[in-house]
Coordinates of C-alpha atoms and ligand atoms in Angstrom, one line a residue:
X241 CA 81.1 138.5 97.0
X242 CA 78.9 136.2 94.9
X243 CA 80.4 134.1 92.2
X244 CA 79.0 131.7 89.6
X245 CA 79.2 128.1 90.7
X246 CA 80.8 127.0 87.4
X247 CA 83.6 129.6 87.7
X248 CA 84.4 128.5 91.3
X249 CA 84.4 124.9 90.1
X250 CA 86.6 125.5 87.1
X251 CA 89.2 127.2 89.2
X252 CA 89.1 124.5 91.9
X253 CA 89.3 121.7 89.2
X254 CA 92.4 123.4 87.8
X255 CA 94.1 123.4 91.3
X256 CA 93.4 119.7 91.8
X257 CA 94.5 118.6 88.3
X258 CA 97.8 117.1 89.4
X259 CA 96.5 115.4 92.6
X260 CA 93.7 113.3 91.2
X261 CA 92.4 111.7 88.0
X262 CA 88.9 113.1 88.8
X263 CA 89.6 116.7 89.8
X264 CA 86.2 118.0 88.7
X265 CA 84.3 115.4 90.7
X266 CA 86.4 116.0 93.8
X267 CA 85.9 119.8 93.5
X268 CA 82.2 119.2 93.2
X269 CA 82.1 116.9 96.2
X270 CA 83.9 119.5 98.3
X271 CA 81.6 122.3 97.2
X272 CA 78.6 120.1 97.9
X273 CA 79.9 119.7 101.4
X274 CA 80.3 123.4 102.0
X275 CA 77.0 124.3 100.4
X276 CA 75.2 121.3 102.0
X277 CA 73.7 120.4 98.6
X278 CA 73.5 117.2 96.6
X279 CA 75.6 116.7 93.5
X280 CA 72.5 116.8 91.3
X281 CA 71.6 120.2 92.7
X282 CA 75.1 121.5 91.8
X283 CA 74.8 120.3 88.2
X284 CA 71.4 121.9 87.7
X285 CA 72.5 125.2 89.3
X286 CA 76.0 125.8 87.8
X287 CA 75.0 129.3 86.5
X288 CA 73.8 130.4 90.0
X289 CA 75.8 133.0 91.8
X290 CA 76.5 132.0 95.4
X291 CA 78.5 133.3 98.3
X292 CA 81.4 130.8 98.8
X293 CA 82.6 130.2 102.4
X294 CA 86.3 130.4 103.1
X295 CA 86.1 126.8 104.2
X296 CA 85.8 125.7 100.6
X297 CA 89.1 127.3 99.6
X298 CA 90.8 125.8 102.6
X299 CA 89.4 122.3 101.5
X300 CA 90.8 122.8 98.0
X301 CA 94.2 123.9 99.4
X302 CA 94.3 120.8 101.6
X303 CA 93.4 118.5 98.8
X304 CA 95.9 120.2 96.5
X305 CA 98.5 119.3 99.2
X306 CA 97.5 115.6 98.7
X307 CA 95.5 115.3 101.9
X308 CA 93.0 112.4 101.2
X309 CA 89.5 113.5 100.4
X310 CA 88.2 111.2 103.1
X311 CA 90.0 113.1 105.9
X312 CA 88.8 116.5 104.5
X313 CA 85.2 115.2 104.3
X314 CA 85.5 113.2 107.6
X315 CA 83.9 110.2 106.0
X316 CA 84.7 107.1 104.0
X317 CA 82.7 104.4 102.4
X318 CA 83.1 100.8 103.4
X319 CA 80.8 97.8 102.6
X320 CA 78.1 100.2 101.4
X321 CA 78.1 102.2 104.6
X322 CA 79.5 105.6 105.5
X323 CA 82.0 105.6 108.4
X324 CA 83.4 108.6 110.2
X325 CA 87.2 108.9 109.7
X326 CA 89.9 111.4 110.6
X327 CA 93.7 111.4 110.6
X328 CA 93.7 109.2 113.8
X329 CA 92.8 106.2 111.7
X330 CA 93.6 104.5 108.4
X331 CA 91.1 105.1 105.6
X332 CA 89.2 102.0 104.8
X333 CA 90.3 100.2 101.7
X334 CA 87.9 98.4 99.4
X335 CA 89.9 95.2 99.5
X336 CA 89.2 94.9 103.2
X337 CA 85.6 94.2 102.3
X338 CA 86.9 90.8 101.1
X339 CA 88.2 90.1 104.6
X340 CA 84.7 90.8 106.0
X341 CA 83.2 88.5 103.4
X342 CA 85.7 85.8 104.3
X343 CA 84.8 86.0 107.9
X344 CA 81.1 85.8 107.2
X345 CA 81.8 82.6 105.2
X346 CA 84.0 81.1 107.9
X347 CA 81.6 82.1 110.7
X348 CA 78.7 80.2 109.1
X349 CA 79.6 77.0 110.9
X350 CA 80.0 78.7 114.3
X351 CA 77.2 79.6 116.8
X352 CA 77.6 82.3 119.5
X353 CA 81.3 82.5 118.7
X354 CA 83.7 85.0 120.3
X355 CA 85.5 86.9 117.6
X356 CA 88.5 89.1 118.4
X357 CA 89.8 91.8 116.0
X358 CA 93.4 92.8 116.5
X359 CA 94.0 96.4 115.5
X360 CA 90.4 97.6 114.9
X361 CA 91.3 101.1 113.7
X362 CA 88.2 103.0 112.8
X363 CA 86.1 99.9 113.7
X364 CA 84.9 99.0 110.2
X365 CA 85.5 95.2 110.4
X366 CA 84.1 94.7 113.9
X367 CA 81.1 96.9 113.2
X368 CA 80.3 95.0 110.0
X369 CA 80.6 91.7 111.9
X370 CA 78.4 93.0 114.7
X371 CA 75.8 93.9 112.1
X372 CA 76.0 90.7 110.1
X373 CA 76.6 88.1 112.9
X374 CA 74.0 89.0 115.6
X375 CA 74.9 86.1 117.8
X376 CA 78.6 86.6 117.9
X377 CA 80.4 88.2 120.7
X378 CA 82.9 90.7 119.4
X379 CA 86.0 92.2 121.0
X380 CA 87.9 94.9 119.2
X381 CA 91.4 95.7 120.4
X382 CA 93.7 98.5 119.3
X383 CA 96.9 99.9 120.7
X384 CA 95.8 103.5 119.8
X385 CA 93.4 105.2 122.2
X386 CA 92.8 107.7 119.4
X387 CA 91.7 104.9 117.0
X388 CA 89.4 103.4 119.7
X389 CA 87.8 106.8 120.1
X390 CA 87.0 106.8 116.3
X391 CA 85.8 103.2 116.4
X392 CA 83.4 104.0 119.3
X393 CA 82.0 106.9 117.3
X394 CA 81.3 104.6 114.4
X395 CA 79.9 101.8 116.6
X396 CA 77.5 104.4 118.1
X397 CA 76.5 105.6 114.6
X398 CA 75.5 102.0 113.6
X399 CA 73.9 101.1 116.8
X400 CA 76.3 98.4 117.8
X401 CA 78.2 100.1 120.7
X402 CA 76.8 97.6 123.2
X403 CA 77.6 94.6 121.0
X404 CA 81.4 95.3 120.7
X405 CA 83.8 95.2 123.7
X406 CA 86.5 97.8 122.9
X407 CA 89.8 97.1 124.5
X408 CA 92.9 99.3 124.6
X409 CA 95.9 97.0 124.2
X410 CA 98.5 95.3 122.1
X411 CA 97.5 92.2 120.1
X412 CA 95.0 90.3 122.3
X413 CA 95.3 92.8 125.2
X414 CA 94.5 90.9 128.4
X415 CA 91.6 88.9 127.1
X416 CA 91.1 86.0 129.4
X417 CA 87.9 84.4 127.9
X418 CA 88.0 81.7 125.2
X419 CA 88.5 83.0 121.6
X420 CA 86.9 81.2 118.7
X421 CA 88.2 83.4 115.9
X422 CA 90.9 86.1 115.4
X423 CA 90.6 88.6 112.6
X424 CA 93.1 91.2 111.7
X425 CA 94.2 93.8 109.1
X426 CA 97.4 94.7 110.9
X427 CA 100.1 97.0 109.6
X428 CA 102.0 94.9 107.1
X429 CA 104.1 97.3 105.0
X430 CA 107.9 96.9 105.3
X431 CA 109.4 99.8 107.3
X432 CA 111.8 100.7 104.4
X433 CA 109.0 101.0 101.9
X434 CA 108.6 104.6 100.7
X435 CA 104.9 105.4 100.5
X436 CA 103.1 107.8 98.2
X437 CA 102.5 111.3 99.4
X438 CA 98.8 110.7 100.1
X439 CA 99.7 107.8 102.5
X440 CA 101.9 110.2 104.5
X441 CA 98.7 111.7 106.0
X442 CA 97.7 108.3 107.4
X443 CA 98.9 107.0 110.8
X444 CA 102.2 105.2 110.2
X445 CA 101.4 103.1 113.2
X446 CA 98.6 101.5 111.1
X447 CA 100.8 100.9 108.1
X448 CA 104.3 99.8 108.9
X449 CA 104.6 96.2 110.2
X450 CA 108.4 95.9 110.8
X451 CA 111.6 95.2 108.8
X452 CA 110.0 92.5 106.6
X453 CA 106.5 93.9 107.0
X454 CA 104.9 90.6 108.0
X455 CA 106.2 90.5 111.6
X456 CA 102.9 91.3 113.2
X457 CA 101.1 88.7 111.0
X458 CA 103.5 86.1 112.2
X459 CA 103.0 87.0 115.8
X460 CA 99.2 86.8 115.2
X461 CA 99.7 83.2 113.9
X462 CA 101.7 82.4 117.1
X463 CA 98.9 83.7 119.2
X464 CA 96.3 81.7 117.2
X465 CA 98.3 78.6 118.1
X466 CA 99.0 79.5 121.8
X467 CA 95.4 80.4 122.5
X468 CA 94.0 77.4 120.7
X469 CA 91.8 79.5 118.5
X470 CA 89.7 77.7 115.9
X471 CA 89.9 80.2 113.0
X472 CA 92.2 83.0 111.9
X473 CA 91.7 85.4 109.0
X474 CA 94.0 88.3 108.1
X475 CA 94.7 90.7 105.3
X476 CA 98.3 90.8 104.2
X477 CA 100.6 92.4 101.6
X478 CA 100.5 91.3 98.0
X479 CA 104.0 89.8 98.3
X480 CA 103.6 87.9 101.6
X481 CA 102.0 84.7 100.5
X482 CA 105.1 82.6 100.3
X483 CA 106.5 83.8 103.7
X484 CA 103.1 83.3 105.5
X485 CA 102.6 80.0 103.8
X486 CA 106.0 78.8 105.0
X487 CA 105.6 80.2 108.5
X488 CA 102.2 78.4 108.9
X489 CA 103.7 75.2 107.6
X490 CA 106.5 75.3 110.2
X491 CA 103.8 75.5 112.8
X492 CA 102.1 72.5 111.3
X493 CA 99.2 74.7 109.9
X494 CA 97.9 75.0 106.5
X495 CA 97.1 78.6 105.3
X496 CA 94.6 79.2 102.5
X497 CA 94.8 82.5 100.5
X498 CA 92.5 84.9 98.8
X499 CA 93.1 87.5 96.1
X500 CA 91.8 91.1 95.9
X501 CA 89.9 92.5 93.0
X502 CA 93.1 93.4 91.3
X503 CA 94.1 89.8 91.3
X504 CA 96.8 90.3 94.0
X505 CA 97.3 88.0 97.0
X506 CA 95.7 89.9 99.8
X507 CA 94.8 87.7 102.7
X508 CA 94.8 84.3 104.3
X509 CA 92.9 82.2 106.7
X510 CA 93.8 79.2 108.8
X511 CA 91.4 76.7 110.4
X512 CA 92.1 74.2 113.1
X513 CA 92.7 70.7 111.9
X514 CA 89.9 68.4 112.9
Ligands
LIG212 N1 96.4 98.0 102.1 C1 97.0 99.2 102.8 C2 97.8 100.0 101.8 O1 98.3 99.4 100.9 C3 97.8 98.8 104.0 C4 97.0 98.4 105.1 C5 97.7 97.7 106.1 O2 99.0 97.9 106.3 N2 97.0 97.0 106.9 O3 97.9 101.2 101.9

């Protein structure tokens, strides 16, 4: 049965009204996906009557149950690029772009460096580094084979599969070669924290960092010291500045911090003392 586009959209918008602040836009995005049309086409053809595939209604049901749009569309934007994502990986957050920027800044003084990312997830950070630092050697480690599968799909998509060495393992895996820089956006949320319903669709392995939340960050600082790495840069929780700063100080290190666009403390970096 054919139905007018505007009627389909108004019904879908109504179903999404409590899930998102932009129900109409999301309904349109999902319809564009099913019809394989651009948003501008949809706007110009809202009186057209079209056959709507069942897939559209299932998309709306999923979104109405708070499943993130990115998982339904199997894609997410990060640093101006479109990455493949599904429920095996965390959805890229805009604030993580700042970590990539920080690494670009810190890597300026290094030539042919070996950069290791701990917990690469969908691969967004390592892939952006492979694209932006052509002379760097990059190793991306993750404990989840499922996440590595997604990261490889993305590396292939952006033509950097040969440039990144993907390793299945915990923290630094069994990397023997010298490491110049460690990067990580590890799980850093405290186990007891109750997350919003949308976050329950994301892998908890990628979110929860331990009783305090910063346990993995602290262990990464230990590894940075033990392996005599030159630079460390990590994303962290908005309330972890004091604890990270103290921990670094105990290890005779000085951590510097950056804020995200909301003005919250969001990450730190440590450089070897020269
Ligand atoms: N910033 C993410 C969030 O708040 C958490 C990411 C992480 O734990 N690394 O949902």
